[in-house]
């Protein structure tokens, strides 16, 4: 039961409860990158939830590889297509941008083939995302929403 409450069943990442506990810890000074995956709803609606789960797992695996390479304090699946990365408050913005670029590059290499209900084969090419940085969840979420709006308008 405790595992079900603390680990996301699809990705194996710590979930929203663990994230909230971390963020509510008065000693936690980590900053955040809030991430929203592109196209999860499209995968779920057009190919099926199994395809959407692959997208989530691919993102989680890439995020964990990047977290091990850099000094990332935590990777969480908040829910749906939303993830969070916690990083030390003394990390330079240039390094945070390098981490995001490394994650984007890693995800761009992922391809999968899916078969639609009508028998047509669809190949995915990479996993995209919008992100926002901040000292707290509200600030990072607002930055995420701004970037997502800009990307969708382009």
Short mmCIF file of C-alpha atoms in Angstrom, two decimals:
data_model
loop_
_atom_site.label_atom_id
_atom_site.label_comp_id
_atom_site.label_asym_id
_atom_site.label_seq_id
_atom_site.Cartn_x
_atom_site.Cartn_y
_atom_site.Cartn_z
CA UNK A 1 0.00 0.00 0.00
CA UNK A 2 2.80 2.44 0.89
CA UNK A 3 4.55 1.70 -2.41
CA UNK A 4 1.31 2.38 -4.30
CA UNK A 5 1.02 5.75 -2.57
CA UNK A 6 4.64 6.79 -3.09
CA UNK A 7 5.63 5.32 -6.49
CA UNK A 8 3.93 6.00 -9.79
CA UNK A 9 2.66 2.68 -11.16
CA UNK A 10 3.51 3.46 -14.81
CA UNK A 11 6.93 5.09 -14.52
CA UNK A 12 8.24 3.82 -11.20
CA UNK A 13 9.13 7.39 -10.25
CA UNK A 14 8.20 8.93 -6.93
CA UNK A 15 4.71 10.40 -7.24
CA UNK A 16 2.83 13.50 -6.19
CA UNK A 17 2.68 12.58 -2.50
CA UNK A 18 6.46 12.23 -2.26
CA UNK A 19 6.89 15.45 -4.26
CA UNK A 20 4.55 17.33 -1.91
CA UNK A 21 6.37 15.96 1.13
CA UNK A 22 9.70 17.08 -0.32
CA UNK A 23 8.41 20.56 -1.22
CA UNK A 24 6.81 21.00 2.23
CA UNK A 25 10.04 20.13 4.06
CA UNK A 26 11.25 23.45 5.54
CA UNK A 27 14.89 22.45 4.93
CA UNK A 28 14.28 21.90 1.18
CA UNK A 29 15.87 24.78 -0.73
CA UNK A 30 15.85 23.00 -4.10
CA UNK A 31 14.55 24.78 -7.18
CA UNK A 32 12.22 23.21 -9.73
CA UNK A 33 11.83 22.42 -13.36
CA UNK A 34 8.18 21.66 -14.08
CA UNK A 35 7.67 19.65 -17.28
CA UNK A 36 4.58 18.97 -19.38
CA UNK A 37 4.88 16.32 -22.11
CA UNK A 38 3.63 17.02 -25.60
CA UNK A 39 0.98 14.84 -27.24
CA UNK A 40 0.16 12.42 -24.41
CA UNK A 41 -3.57 12.94 -24.91
CA UNK A 42 -3.16 12.37 -28.66
CA UNK A 43 -1.34 9.06 -28.05
CA UNK A 44 -3.97 7.94 -25.54
CA UNK A 45 -6.91 8.96 -27.78
CA UNK A 46 -5.56 7.82 -31.16
CA UNK A 47 -3.26 4.91 -30.45
CA UNK A 48 -4.30 3.78 -26.99
CA UNK A 49 -3.27 4.13 -23.38
CA UNK A 50 -0.55 1.51 -23.81
CA UNK A 51 1.17 3.86 -26.28
CA UNK A 52 0.73 6.74 -23.83
CA UNK A 53 2.28 4.60 -21.10
CA UNK A 54 5.31 3.96 -23.34
CA UNK A 55 5.68 7.70 -23.81
CA UNK A 56 5.59 8.21 -20.03
CA UNK A 57 8.11 5.41 -19.41
CA UNK A 58 10.43 6.72 -22.13
CA UNK A 59 10.39 10.16 -20.54
CA UNK A 60 10.94 8.76 -17.03
CA UNK A 61 13.86 6.59 -18.18
CA UNK A 62 15.50 9.52 -19.96
CA UNK A 63 14.95 11.84 -16.98
CA UNK A 64 16.55 9.29 -14.63
CA UNK A 65 19.57 8.89 -16.95
CA UNK A 66 20.01 12.66 -16.97
CA UNK A 67 19.48 12.87 -13.18
CA UNK A 68 22.34 10.41 -12.64
CA UNK A 69 24.61 12.40 -14.97
CA UNK A 70 23.93 15.72 -13.21
CA UNK A 71 23.25 16.71 -9.61
CA UNK A 72 19.46 16.35 -9.76
CA UNK A 73 17.91 15.99 -6.31
CA UNK A 74 14.69 14.34 -7.47
CA UNK A 75 12.56 13.31 -10.44
CA UNK A 76 8.80 12.99 -9.86
CA UNK A 77 5.69 12.21 -11.84
CA UNK A 78 3.16 14.69 -10.50
CA UNK A 79 0.29 13.24 -12.53
CA UNK A 80 -0.94 12.85 -16.08
CA UNK A 81 1.74 14.30 -18.34
CA UNK A 82 3.34 16.50 -15.67
CA UNK A 83 6.75 15.84 -14.15
CA UNK A 84 9.08 17.76 -11.84
CA UNK A 85 12.84 17.85 -11.42
CA UNK A 86 14.33 19.24 -8.23
CA UNK A 87 17.82 20.69 -8.42
CA UNK A 88 20.09 22.42 -5.90
CA UNK A 89 19.42 26.12 -5.44
CA UNK A 90 23.09 26.95 -6.04
CA UNK A 91 23.12 25.35 -9.50
CA UNK A 92 23.88 27.87 -12.22
CA UNK A 93 21.12 28.62 -14.73
CA UNK A 94 23.49 27.72 -17.57
CA UNK A 95 23.85 24.21 -16.12
CA UNK A 96 20.08 23.88 -15.71
CA UNK A 97 19.65 24.82 -19.38
CA UNK A 98 22.36 22.26 -20.26
CA UNK A 99 20.42 19.60 -18.35
CA UNK A 100 17.18 20.47 -20.16
CA UNK A 101 19.00 20.39 -23.52
CA UNK A 102 20.52 16.99 -22.66
CA UNK A 103 17.04 15.69 -21.79
CA UNK A 104 15.60 17.08 -25.04
CA UNK A 105 18.45 15.51 -27.04
CA UNK A 106 18.00 12.15 -25.30
CA UNK A 107 14.25 12.18 -25.92
CA UNK A 108 14.63 13.22 -29.56
CA UNK A 109 16.39 9.91 -30.26
CA UNK A 110 13.47 7.77 -29.07
CA UNK A 111 11.35 6.22 -31.81
CA UNK A 112 8.56 3.68 -31.48
CA UNK A 113 6.21 2.00 -33.91
CA UNK A 114 2.54 1.64 -33.02
CA UNK A 115 -0.24 -0.12 -34.88
CA UNK A 116 -3.58 1.68 -34.99
CA UNK A 117 -6.93 -0.10 -34.73
CA UNK A 118 -7.30 0.14 -38.53
CA UNK A 119 -3.98 -1.68 -39.02
CA UNK A 120 -2.06 1.44 -40.05
CA UNK A 121 1.43 1.72 -38.55
CA UNK A 122 2.49 5.00 -36.96
CA UNK A 123 6.04 5.78 -35.94
CA UNK A 124 6.67 8.27 -33.17
CA UNK A 125 9.74 10.44 -33.49
CA UNK A 126 10.94 11.68 -30.17
CA UNK A 127 9.20 13.04 -27.13
CA UNK A 128 8.79 16.80 -26.80
CA UNK A 129 7.94 18.85 -23.76
CA UNK A 130 7.40 22.32 -22.38
CA UNK A 131 9.08 23.38 -19.16
CA UNK A 132 9.24 26.14 -16.58
CA UNK A 133 11.81 27.00 -13.92
CA UNK A 134 11.19 28.43 -10.50
CA UNK A 135 12.02 28.55 -6.82
CA UNK A 136 8.60 27.05 -6.04
CA UNK A 137 5.84 25.13 -7.81
CA UNK A 138 3.65 28.17 -8.50
CA UNK A 139 6.48 30.11 -10.16
CA UNK A 140 7.67 27.08 -12.15
CA UNK A 141 4.09 26.22 -13.21
CA UNK A 142 3.49 29.80 -14.40
CA UNK A 143 6.72 29.72 -16.43
CA UNK A 144 5.67 26.33 -17.85
CA UNK A 145 2.25 27.61 -18.89
CA UNK A 146 3.83 30.64 -20.54
CA UNK A 147 6.28 28.52 -22.53
CA UNK A 148 3.58 25.99 -23.46
CA UNK A 149 1.36 28.80 -24.77
CA UNK A 150 4.24 30.22 -26.80
CA UNK A 151 5.08 26.81 -28.28
CA UNK A 152 1.45 26.09 -29.18
CA UNK A 153 1.08 29.53 -30.80
CA UNK A 154 4.18 29.00 -32.97
#
